Short mmCIF file of C-alpha atoms and ligand atoms in Angstrom, two decimals:
data_model
loop_
_atom_site.label_atom_id
_atom_site.label_comp_id
_atom_site.label_asym_id
_atom_site.label_seq_id
_atom_site.Cartn_x
_atom_site.Cartn_y
_atom_site.Cartn_z
CA MET A 1 28.44 -108.15 1.80
CA LYS A 2 26.68 -111.38 1.94
CA THR A 3 26.94 -113.73 4.87
CA GLN A 4 25.26 -116.55 6.16
CA VAL A 5 24.43 -114.83 10.15
CA ALA A 6 25.31 -110.73 10.60
CA ILE A 7 26.27 -110.02 14.60
CA ILE A 8 25.42 -106.84 15.95
CA GLY A 9 28.31 -106.63 18.59
CA ALA A 10 32.27 -107.27 19.40
CA GLY A 11 31.38 -108.26 23.37
CA PRO A 12 32.03 -111.38 25.03
CA SER A 13 28.46 -112.83 23.32
CA GLY A 14 29.52 -111.65 19.49
CA LEU A 15 33.08 -112.73 19.24
CA LEU A 16 32.01 -116.59 21.07
CA LEU A 17 29.32 -116.97 18.71
CA GLY A 18 31.31 -115.78 15.95
CA GLN A 19 34.42 -117.93 16.74
CA LEU A 20 32.22 -121.49 17.33
CA LEU A 21 29.78 -120.77 13.98
CA HIS A 22 33.02 -120.02 11.81
CA ASN A 23 34.84 -122.91 13.12
CA ALA A 24 31.80 -124.93 12.05
CA GLY A 25 32.32 -123.50 8.70
CA ILE A 26 29.09 -121.26 9.07
CA GLY A 27 30.54 -117.84 7.24
CA ASN A 28 29.56 -114.68 9.62
CA ILE A 29 30.25 -110.92 9.96
CA ILE A 30 30.45 -109.12 12.78
CA LEU A 31 29.77 -105.19 13.49
CA GLU A 32 30.67 -103.24 16.01
CA ARG A 33 30.36 -99.32 16.43
CA ALA A 34 33.37 -98.87 19.50
CA THR A 35 37.22 -99.49 19.23
CA PRO A 36 38.79 -102.69 19.86
CA ASP A 37 40.49 -100.64 22.56
CA TYR A 38 37.12 -99.28 23.64
CA VAL A 39 35.66 -103.09 24.12
CA LEU A 40 39.14 -104.39 25.52
CA GLY A 41 39.00 -101.32 28.31
CA ARG A 42 35.56 -101.83 29.77
CA ILE A 43 36.51 -103.58 33.47
CA ARG A 44 33.58 -106.28 34.17
CA ALA A 45 33.18 -109.80 34.94
CA GLY A 46 35.43 -112.08 36.60
CA VAL A 47 33.70 -115.05 37.50
CA LEU A 48 33.20 -118.00 34.68
CA GLU A 49 30.78 -120.81 34.87
CA GLU A 50 32.26 -124.37 33.97
CA GLY A 51 29.50 -123.82 31.15
CA LEU A 52 31.46 -120.99 29.88
CA VAL A 53 34.35 -122.39 30.15
CA SER A 54 33.76 -125.60 28.49
CA LEU A 55 31.92 -123.36 25.84
CA VAL A 56 35.44 -121.52 25.06
CA ARG A 57 37.32 -124.24 25.23
CA GLU A 58 35.65 -126.25 22.57
CA ALA A 59 35.75 -122.35 20.24
CA GLY A 60 39.81 -123.53 21.10
CA VAL A 61 40.15 -119.79 22.37
CA ALA A 62 41.36 -121.52 25.65
CA ASP A 63 44.53 -121.73 25.92
CA ARG A 64 45.65 -118.30 27.80
CA MET A 65 42.63 -118.66 30.47
CA ASP A 66 43.86 -122.90 31.14
CA ARG A 67 46.77 -121.43 32.00
CA GLU A 68 46.26 -118.37 33.65
CA GLY A 69 43.11 -119.19 35.09
CA LEU A 70 42.36 -119.23 38.51
CA PRO A 71 39.81 -122.71 39.66
CA HIS A 72 38.04 -121.75 42.77
CA SER A 73 36.21 -124.54 44.50
CA GLY A 74 34.46 -122.31 47.51
CA THR A 75 33.09 -118.67 48.25
CA GLN A 76 32.90 -116.80 51.53
CA ILE A 77 29.78 -115.16 52.74
CA ALA A 78 30.68 -112.88 55.52
CA PHE A 79 28.20 -110.83 57.89
CA ASN A 80 28.28 -110.09 61.60
CA ASN A 81 32.14 -109.64 61.82
CA GLU A 82 32.27 -113.61 60.48
CA LEU A 83 33.08 -115.23 57.78
CA ARG A 84 31.07 -118.67 56.40
CA ARG A 85 32.76 -120.85 53.16
CA ILE A 86 30.07 -121.98 50.45
CA ASP A 87 32.36 -125.63 49.20
CA PHE A 88 31.01 -126.37 45.54
CA HIS A 89 32.63 -129.25 46.47
CA LYS A 90 31.35 -130.57 48.87
CA TYR A 91 27.56 -128.94 48.05
CA ALA A 92 27.73 -128.49 43.69
CA GLU A 93 28.52 -132.27 42.81
CA GLY A 94 32.33 -131.57 42.69
CA LYS A 95 31.92 -128.46 40.16
CA GLN A 96 33.85 -125.25 40.19
CA VAL A 97 33.91 -121.52 39.18
CA VAL A 98 37.38 -120.20 37.16
CA VAL A 99 38.18 -116.44 38.03
CA TYR A 100 39.53 -115.23 34.58
CA GLY A 101 38.17 -111.14 33.28
CA GLN A 102 35.78 -110.66 31.04
CA THR A 103 38.47 -108.19 29.53
CA GLU A 104 40.92 -110.84 28.56
CA ILE A 105 38.22 -113.63 27.35
CA THR A 106 37.63 -110.68 25.00
CA ALA A 107 41.26 -110.22 23.80
CA ASP A 108 41.54 -113.63 23.81
CA LEU A 109 38.84 -113.83 21.44
CA MET A 110 39.42 -111.32 19.50
CA GLU A 111 43.32 -112.00 18.58
CA ALA A 112 41.53 -115.73 17.39
CA ARG A 113 39.06 -112.96 15.23
CA GLU A 114 41.70 -111.78 13.61
CA ALA A 115 43.92 -114.58 13.06
CA SER A 116 40.93 -116.38 11.23
CA GLY A 117 41.01 -113.77 9.13
CA ALA A 118 37.02 -113.62 9.56
CA PRO A 119 35.09 -110.13 9.05
CA ALA A 120 34.57 -108.33 11.92
CA ILE A 121 34.25 -104.54 11.02
CA TYR A 122 35.08 -102.27 14.51
CA GLU A 123 33.17 -98.04 14.87
CA VAL A 124 30.38 -98.66 12.51
CA VAL A 125 27.32 -96.06 12.86
CA ASN A 126 23.92 -96.33 12.33
CA VAL A 127 23.21 -100.41 12.72
CA GLU A 128 19.51 -100.91 10.83
CA ILE A 129 18.39 -104.55 11.20
CA HIS A 130 15.61 -105.21 8.34
CA GLY A 131 13.37 -107.81 6.55
CA VAL A 132 13.14 -110.15 9.52
CA THR A 133 10.08 -111.84 9.30
CA GLY A 134 10.74 -112.55 5.80
CA ASP A 135 13.50 -115.42 4.66
CA SER A 136 16.08 -112.60 2.93
CA PRO A 137 17.07 -110.00 6.35
CA TYR A 138 19.50 -107.33 5.76
CA VAL A 139 21.07 -105.47 8.08
CA LEU A 140 22.54 -101.23 6.76
CA PHE A 141 25.01 -99.58 8.53
CA GLU A 142 28.29 -96.70 7.83
CA LYS A 143 31.25 -96.85 8.54
CA ASP A 144 33.60 -93.81 7.19
CA GLY A 145 30.81 -91.72 5.79
CA GLU A 146 29.46 -94.79 3.33
CA GLN A 147 26.78 -96.71 4.63
CA GLN A 148 26.92 -100.89 3.25
CA ARG A 149 25.02 -103.40 2.71
CA ILE A 150 25.07 -107.21 4.95
CA ASP A 151 22.60 -109.61 2.81
CA CYS A 152 22.14 -113.10 5.51
CA ASP A 153 20.44 -115.67 6.84
CA TYR A 154 20.05 -114.53 10.42
CA VAL A 155 20.62 -111.77 12.72
CA ALA A 156 21.89 -111.85 15.86
CA GLY A 157 21.86 -109.05 18.21
CA CYS A 158 24.43 -109.53 20.82
CA ASP A 159 24.83 -105.67 21.14
CA GLY A 160 24.44 -104.97 24.69
CA PHE A 161 21.46 -103.59 26.54
CA HIS A 162 21.63 -100.65 24.55
CA GLY A 163 21.99 -101.55 21.39
CA VAL A 164 20.02 -101.33 18.29
CA SER A 165 18.69 -105.35 18.39
CA ARG A 166 15.71 -105.39 21.25
CA LYS A 167 14.21 -102.45 19.72
CA THR A 168 14.06 -103.76 16.28
CA ILE A 169 11.62 -106.37 17.66
CA PRO A 170 7.99 -103.88 17.72
CA ASP A 171 7.30 -103.15 20.78
CA ASP A 172 3.56 -104.47 20.71
CA LEU A 173 4.88 -108.01 20.26
CA ARG A 174 7.95 -107.54 23.40
CA LYS A 175 6.76 -107.59 27.11
CA GLU A 176 9.99 -106.10 28.96
CA TYR A 177 10.33 -106.95 32.65
CA GLU A 178 11.96 -104.68 35.11
CA LYS A 179 13.65 -103.36 38.30
CA VAL A 180 16.58 -101.05 38.99
CA TYR A 181 17.59 -101.54 42.79
CA PRO A 182 18.29 -97.77 44.51
CA PHE A 183 21.77 -98.11 44.65
CA GLY A 184 25.04 -98.93 42.65
CA TRP A 185 28.54 -101.04 42.94
CA LEU A 186 31.82 -98.50 43.00
CA GLY A 187 34.38 -101.01 42.16
CA ILE A 188 38.24 -100.54 41.98
CA LEU A 189 41.14 -102.31 40.16
CA SER A 190 44.69 -102.50 41.54
CA ASP A 191 47.68 -104.40 41.23
CA THR A 192 47.67 -105.30 44.71
CA PRO A 193 47.68 -109.17 46.13
CA PRO A 194 43.87 -110.14 46.76
CA ILE A 195 43.24 -110.18 50.25
CA ASP A 196 41.81 -113.79 50.32
CA GLU A 197 42.33 -116.94 47.93
CA GLU A 198 39.11 -116.95 47.62
CA LEU A 199 36.16 -114.05 46.71
CA ILE A 200 34.56 -112.66 49.41
CA TYR A 201 30.74 -111.73 49.57
CA GLY A 202 29.55 -109.25 52.41
CA LEU A 203 27.67 -107.47 54.53
CA SER A 204 28.45 -104.82 57.28
CA ASP A 205 26.03 -101.60 58.85
CA ARG A 206 27.81 -100.02 56.42
CA GLY A 207 26.36 -101.66 53.12
CA PHE A 208 27.95 -104.55 50.94
CA TYR A 209 30.97 -105.35 49.69
CA LEU A 210 33.05 -107.90 47.34
CA CYS A 211 36.44 -108.74 47.31
CA SER A 212 37.32 -110.26 44.36
CA MET A 213 40.48 -110.68 41.82
CA ARG A 214 41.34 -111.06 38.44
CA SER A 215 44.84 -112.80 39.81
CA HIS A 216 47.14 -113.28 42.35
CA THR A 217 48.43 -109.33 42.23
CA ARG A 218 45.57 -108.20 41.11
CA SER A 219 42.27 -107.17 42.99
CA ARG A 220 38.86 -106.08 41.46
CA TYR A 221 37.24 -104.54 44.90
CA TYR A 222 33.35 -103.33 44.87
CA VAL A 223 31.18 -101.24 48.09
CA ASP A 224 27.61 -100.26 47.25
CA VAL A 225 26.95 -97.13 46.97
CA SER A 226 23.88 -94.29 46.63
CA LEU A 227 22.67 -93.69 42.90
CA ASP A 228 23.57 -89.85 43.42
CA GLU A 229 27.01 -90.56 44.17
CA GLN A 230 29.69 -89.41 41.73
CA VAL A 231 33.09 -91.27 41.26
CA GLU A 232 35.04 -88.06 41.12
CA ASP A 233 33.92 -88.21 44.62
CA TRP A 234 36.32 -91.43 45.41
CA SER A 235 39.81 -90.68 45.79
CA ASP A 236 41.51 -94.34 46.23
CA ASP A 237 42.15 -92.74 50.01
CA ARG A 238 38.50 -92.69 50.45
CA PHE A 239 37.31 -96.34 48.53
CA TRP A 240 40.18 -98.27 50.75
CA ASP A 241 38.76 -96.75 53.69
CA GLU A 242 35.26 -97.46 53.35
CA LEU A 243 36.06 -100.75 52.14
CA SER A 244 38.16 -101.42 55.67
CA GLN A 245 35.62 -100.03 57.75
CA ARG A 246 32.98 -102.76 55.88
CA LEU A 247 35.56 -105.88 56.03
CA PRO A 248 35.52 -107.82 59.57
CA GLU A 249 37.67 -107.25 62.01
CA ASP A 250 40.26 -110.37 61.54
CA ILE A 251 40.57 -109.98 58.18
CA ARG A 252 40.88 -106.16 57.66
CA GLY A 253 44.83 -106.25 58.59
CA ASN A 254 45.38 -108.41 55.36
CA LEU A 255 43.81 -105.56 53.14
CA VAL A 256 46.88 -104.43 51.53
CA THR A 257 46.07 -101.07 49.28
CA GLY A 258 47.86 -99.42 46.81
CA PRO A 259 46.93 -97.17 43.11
CA SER A 260 43.96 -97.67 41.26
CA ILE A 261 43.95 -98.75 37.74
CA GLU A 262 40.22 -98.88 37.42
CA LYS A 263 37.27 -96.84 38.83
CA SER A 264 33.48 -97.06 37.52
CA ILE A 265 30.07 -96.96 39.72
CA ALA A 266 28.00 -99.92 38.18
CA PRO A 267 24.47 -99.25 38.24
CA LEU A 268 22.04 -102.47 39.49
CA ARG A 269 19.64 -104.09 37.68
CA SER A 270 17.49 -107.04 36.83
CA PHE A 271 15.79 -106.65 33.14
CA VAL A 272 14.26 -109.35 31.04
CA CYS A 273 13.43 -109.16 27.72
CA GLU A 274 10.29 -111.48 26.39
CA PRO A 275 10.39 -113.03 23.45
CA MET A 276 14.10 -112.89 22.43
CA GLN A 277 13.72 -113.74 19.10
CA HIS A 278 11.62 -112.02 16.31
CA GLY A 279 11.66 -114.31 12.44
CA ARG A 280 15.13 -114.19 12.24
CA LEU A 281 16.74 -112.29 14.78
CA PHE A 282 17.70 -113.47 17.45
CA LEU A 283 18.97 -111.57 20.98
CA VAL A 284 22.18 -113.06 22.81
CA GLY A 285 23.37 -112.27 26.08
CA ASP A 286 23.27 -108.38 27.84
CA ALA A 287 20.71 -106.87 24.82
CA ALA A 288 17.60 -109.56 26.35
CA HIS A 289 18.89 -108.96 29.46
CA ILE A 290 20.39 -107.94 32.62
CA VAL A 291 21.43 -109.30 36.04
CA PRO A 292 22.76 -107.66 38.87
CA PRO A 293 26.06 -108.75 39.37
CA THR A 294 25.75 -109.87 43.00
CA GLY A 295 25.24 -114.02 41.47
CA ALA A 296 28.83 -113.39 38.87
CA LYS A 297 25.93 -114.50 36.22
CA GLY A 298 25.97 -111.98 33.31
CA LEU A 299 28.37 -112.80 31.04
CA ASN A 300 27.32 -116.51 32.23
CA LEU A 301 23.48 -115.91 30.89
CA ALA A 302 25.52 -114.37 27.54
CA SER A 303 27.45 -117.77 27.10
CA GLY A 304 24.81 -120.39 27.67
CA ASP A 305 22.60 -117.64 24.82
CA VAL A 306 25.51 -118.28 22.51
CA ASN A 307 25.63 -121.73 23.43
CA TYR A 308 21.78 -122.59 22.43
CA LEU A 309 21.78 -120.28 19.24
CA TYR A 310 24.90 -122.24 18.77
CA ARG A 311 23.72 -125.41 18.71
CA ILE A 312 20.47 -124.18 16.99
CA LEU A 313 22.34 -123.17 13.47
CA LEU A 314 24.07 -126.24 13.69
CA LYS A 315 20.80 -127.96 13.23
CA VAL A 316 19.99 -125.82 10.22
CA TYR A 317 22.93 -125.72 8.39
CA LYS A 318 24.13 -129.42 9.06
CA GLU A 319 20.94 -130.83 9.54
CA ASN A 320 18.55 -128.82 7.09
CA ARG A 321 16.31 -128.37 9.78
CA LEU A 322 15.41 -124.61 10.53
CA GLU A 323 11.88 -125.41 11.91
CA ALA A 324 15.19 -126.19 14.99
CA THR A 325 15.22 -121.50 15.11
CA LYS A 326 11.45 -121.78 16.68
CA GLN A 327 13.03 -123.35 20.86
CA TYR A 328 16.00 -120.96 21.06
CA SER A 329 13.87 -118.00 23.39
CA GLU A 330 12.11 -120.77 25.50
CA LEU A 331 15.27 -122.28 26.31
CA CYS A 332 17.01 -119.37 26.67
CA LEU A 333 14.38 -117.86 29.41
CA ARG A 334 13.94 -120.83 31.81
CA ARG A 335 17.58 -120.44 32.08
CA ILE A 336 18.09 -116.88 32.31
CA TRP A 337 14.38 -116.44 34.71
CA HIS A 338 16.52 -118.67 37.16
CA ALA A 339 19.49 -116.44 37.44
CA GLU A 340 17.48 -114.05 37.38
CA ARG A 341 15.67 -115.62 40.70
CA PHE A 342 19.08 -115.89 42.12
CA SER A 343 20.77 -112.83 41.36
CA TRP A 344 18.15 -110.77 43.15
CA TRP A 345 18.22 -113.21 45.97
CA MET A 346 21.83 -112.37 46.33
CA THR A 347 21.01 -108.69 45.98
CA SER A 348 18.80 -108.71 48.18
CA MET A 349 20.63 -110.68 51.02
CA LEU A 350 23.50 -109.02 50.62
CA HIS A 351 22.63 -105.06 50.54
CA ASN A 352 20.77 -102.80 53.32
CA LEU A 353 17.70 -102.61 51.71
CA GLY A 354 13.70 -101.97 53.08
CA ASP A 355 12.91 -101.18 56.68
CA GLU A 356 13.85 -102.71 59.42
CA ILE A 357 12.00 -105.71 59.81
CA ASP A 358 13.26 -106.58 55.99
CA ARG A 359 16.79 -106.33 57.04
CA LYS A 360 15.90 -108.64 60.07
CA ILE A 361 14.50 -111.39 57.72
CA MET A 362 17.20 -110.68 55.48
CA ALA A 363 19.66 -111.32 58.11
CA SER A 364 18.15 -114.61 59.25
CA GLN A 365 18.02 -116.01 55.93
CA LEU A 366 21.11 -115.21 55.33
CA ASP A 367 22.32 -117.02 58.89
CA TYR A 368 20.25 -120.06 57.69
CA TYR A 369 21.62 -120.02 53.93
CA THR A 370 25.33 -120.38 55.16
CA SER A 371 24.94 -122.98 58.26
CA THR A 372 23.06 -125.38 57.25
CA GLU A 373 22.87 -128.11 55.07
CA GLU A 374 20.29 -127.21 52.23
CA GLY A 375 20.81 -124.31 52.43
CA MET A 376 24.89 -123.82 51.17
CA ARG A 377 23.84 -126.38 48.63
CA VAL A 378 21.06 -123.82 47.15
CA ILE A 379 23.44 -121.33 47.33
CA ALA A 380 26.44 -123.89 46.21
CA GLU A 381 24.05 -125.24 43.13
CA GLN A 382 23.58 -122.15 41.75
CA TYR A 383 26.08 -120.23 41.78
CA VAL A 384 28.44 -122.16 39.66
CA GLY A 385 25.49 -122.12 37.59
CA LEU A 386 22.90 -124.95 36.18
CA PRO A 387 23.28 -126.65 33.22
CA TYR A 388 22.31 -126.08 29.87
CA GLU A 389 19.81 -127.86 28.38
CA GLU A 390 20.21 -130.36 25.42
CA VAL A 391 18.84 -128.89 22.53
CA VAL A 392 16.33 -131.56 20.29
P1 LIG B 401 28.50 -106.27 25.54
O1 LIG B 401 30.16 -106.98 26.87
O2 LIG B 401 27.48 -105.26 26.48
O3 LIG B 401 28.66 -105.95 24.49
C1 LIG B 401 28.28 -105.34 23.52
C2 LIG B 401 28.52 -105.07 22.67
O4 LIG B 401 27.85 -104.33 21.08
C3 LIG B 401 28.21 -103.08 20.66
N1 LIG B 401 27.72 -102.11 20.67
C4 LIG B 401 26.72 -102.32 19.06
N2 LIG B 401 27.51 -102.38 17.83
C5 LIG B 401 26.91 -102.31 17.23
N3 LIG B 401 26.24 -101.65 16.97
C6 LIG B 401 25.73 -100.80 17.77
N4 LIG B 401 24.16 -100.32 17.42
C7 LIG B 401 25.51 -101.42 19.15
N5 LIG B 401 25.03 -101.31 20.38
C8 LIG B 401 26.43 -101.39 21.45
C9 LIG B 401 29.37 -102.69 22.37
O5 LIG B 401 29.58 -101.59 21.23
C10 LIG B 401 29.27 -103.84 22.84
O6 LIG B 401 31.33 -103.43 22.69
O7 LIG B 401 27.53 -107.78 25.66
P2 LIG B 401 27.40 -109.22 26.03
O8 LIG B 401 28.36 -109.40 24.76
O9 LIG B 401 26.35 -109.87 25.82
O10 LIG B 401 28.04 -109.40 27.54
C11 LIG B 401 27.74 -109.19 28.33
C12 LIG B 401 28.30 -109.07 29.69
O11 LIG B 401 29.35 -108.12 29.44
C13 LIG B 401 27.87 -108.71 31.27
O12 LIG B 401 26.87 -109.61 31.24
C14 LIG B 401 28.79 -108.96 32.61
O13 LIG B 401 29.46 -108.12 32.07
C15 LIG B 401 28.14 -108.75 33.50
N6 LIG B 401 29.57 -108.90 34.70
C16 LIG B 401 29.34 -110.46 35.05
N7 LIG B 401 28.75 -111.33 34.81
C17 LIG B 401 29.40 -112.25 34.61
O14 LIG B 401 29.08 -113.19 34.00
N8 LIG B 401 30.07 -112.66 35.61
C18 LIG B 401 30.56 -111.61 37.07
O15 LIG B 401 31.71 -111.54 38.32
C19 LIG B 401 29.92 -110.06 36.33
N9 LIG B 401 30.76 -109.20 36.75
C20 LIG B 401 29.44 -107.58 35.24
C21 LIG B 401 29.79 -107.78 36.53
C22 LIG B 401 28.64 -106.54 35.07
C23 LIG B 401 29.54 -105.68 35.56
N10 LIG B 401 28.89 -104.06 34.93
C24 LIG B 401 29.49 -103.09 34.48
C25 LIG B 401 27.63 -104.06 34.31
C26 LIG B 401 30.48 -106.65 37.14
C27 LIG B 401 30.46 -105.63 36.32
C28 LIG B 401 30.54 -104.48 37.57
C1 LIG B 402 34.26 -109.22 39.59
O1 LIG B 402 35.46 -110.16 40.15
O2 LIG B 402 34.43 -108.36 38.92
C2 LIG B 402 33.31 -109.79 40.11
C3 LIG B 402 33.10 -110.96 40.71
C4 LIG B 402 32.01 -111.74 41.08
C5 LIG B 402 30.71 -110.89 41.02
C6 LIG B 402 30.42 -109.49 40.48
C7 LIG B 402 31.87 -109.24 39.77
O3 LIG B 402 29.66 -111.87 41.73
#
């Protein structure tokens, strides 16, 4: 097989990049290890920044998102039994975020891919990336026990944190920065109305909680748990009871409980790989970086990478500017480190970390940043997302 861009991974990064390139007449083949159902079964992100929303529109896949997505112009932060609101319209120049599940975007993108006729090959194994430091990269993979080869101009490594792309960059040419947090988020999804119209990020003596949603009738809730907790030990009742005890007393009575339709524990990690490119291989999304979910930045960072790589490849194929690829890693990393900092900071403020004095200092920070104009502006501007830089 021959194509212009081989894309490894059919998560949101790979599918969005594939759709944008296809629409621009740039040929691509997507290779995915799992089945479509498996990819769609992973319940992950829910909050989309304007940059991602615009990119999904540019890809022509926004109909359902524009119909069903819930625009949010603020978020709530709760501590000491009190709720405080961060007003995005006021403090982030009228910007907003859209609540629409990653699962839904992925489903929309998969459907568009199928309709476009562009190839996406699922259930492949033993993907190997070769020749990226020369002019003729190729990708080997096995499908139904048979080895196949794709010759291409570029490889986009969109294969998540556990993929092969990052490891294709030699150890001595890549530096990885990593911090693993001593707790995870236990999340449940339920067909119950959300407790509030907006998200609530909260800290109580018992720990962190997040009240989120997917629609007016579907809620997503999280509590932090220690890393040795097993999801099997958390019955729905135990979860609802724990969440309820963490909520501010005033709103506890508004919580509507019901059977969970998904329940899982996600570890929290900060991770960045530098550089994000090696010859003709580019790392995109979780393949290159992970943030703890407290700032809702993971998928939004992935879309930043997709935006930059797409615009760079337009320069390459439409203007014959091969040198444009050199700026990829630097452009992405500037945005990524800002989001890493924001996510780490929100995580530190909203979880019971460290010793007594650390907690007192964090409580004071939380108070300052949710009660002063300056503080609320800092949270609002970063929560709605920093703008993408222009690609030259
Ligand atoms: P993905 O989604 O992991 O997709 C990678 C795909 O590559 C495939 N793959 C391979 N394919 C072929 N060959 C191989 N060798 C392969 N190895 C792997 C995988 O099967 C998979 O299909 O990465 P991508 O596309 O970069 O997308 C990143 C996002 O999924 C991630 O950043 C977000 O989900 C993070 N995240 C959030 N981000 C936000 O922006 N807002 C949020 O509100 C938010 N909430 C969250 C989150 C992540 C969470 N978890 C579970 C980590 C909440 C949670 C709980
Ligand atoms: C979610 O709805 O899953 C969600 C929302 C906000 C976050 C993380 C996860 O910060």
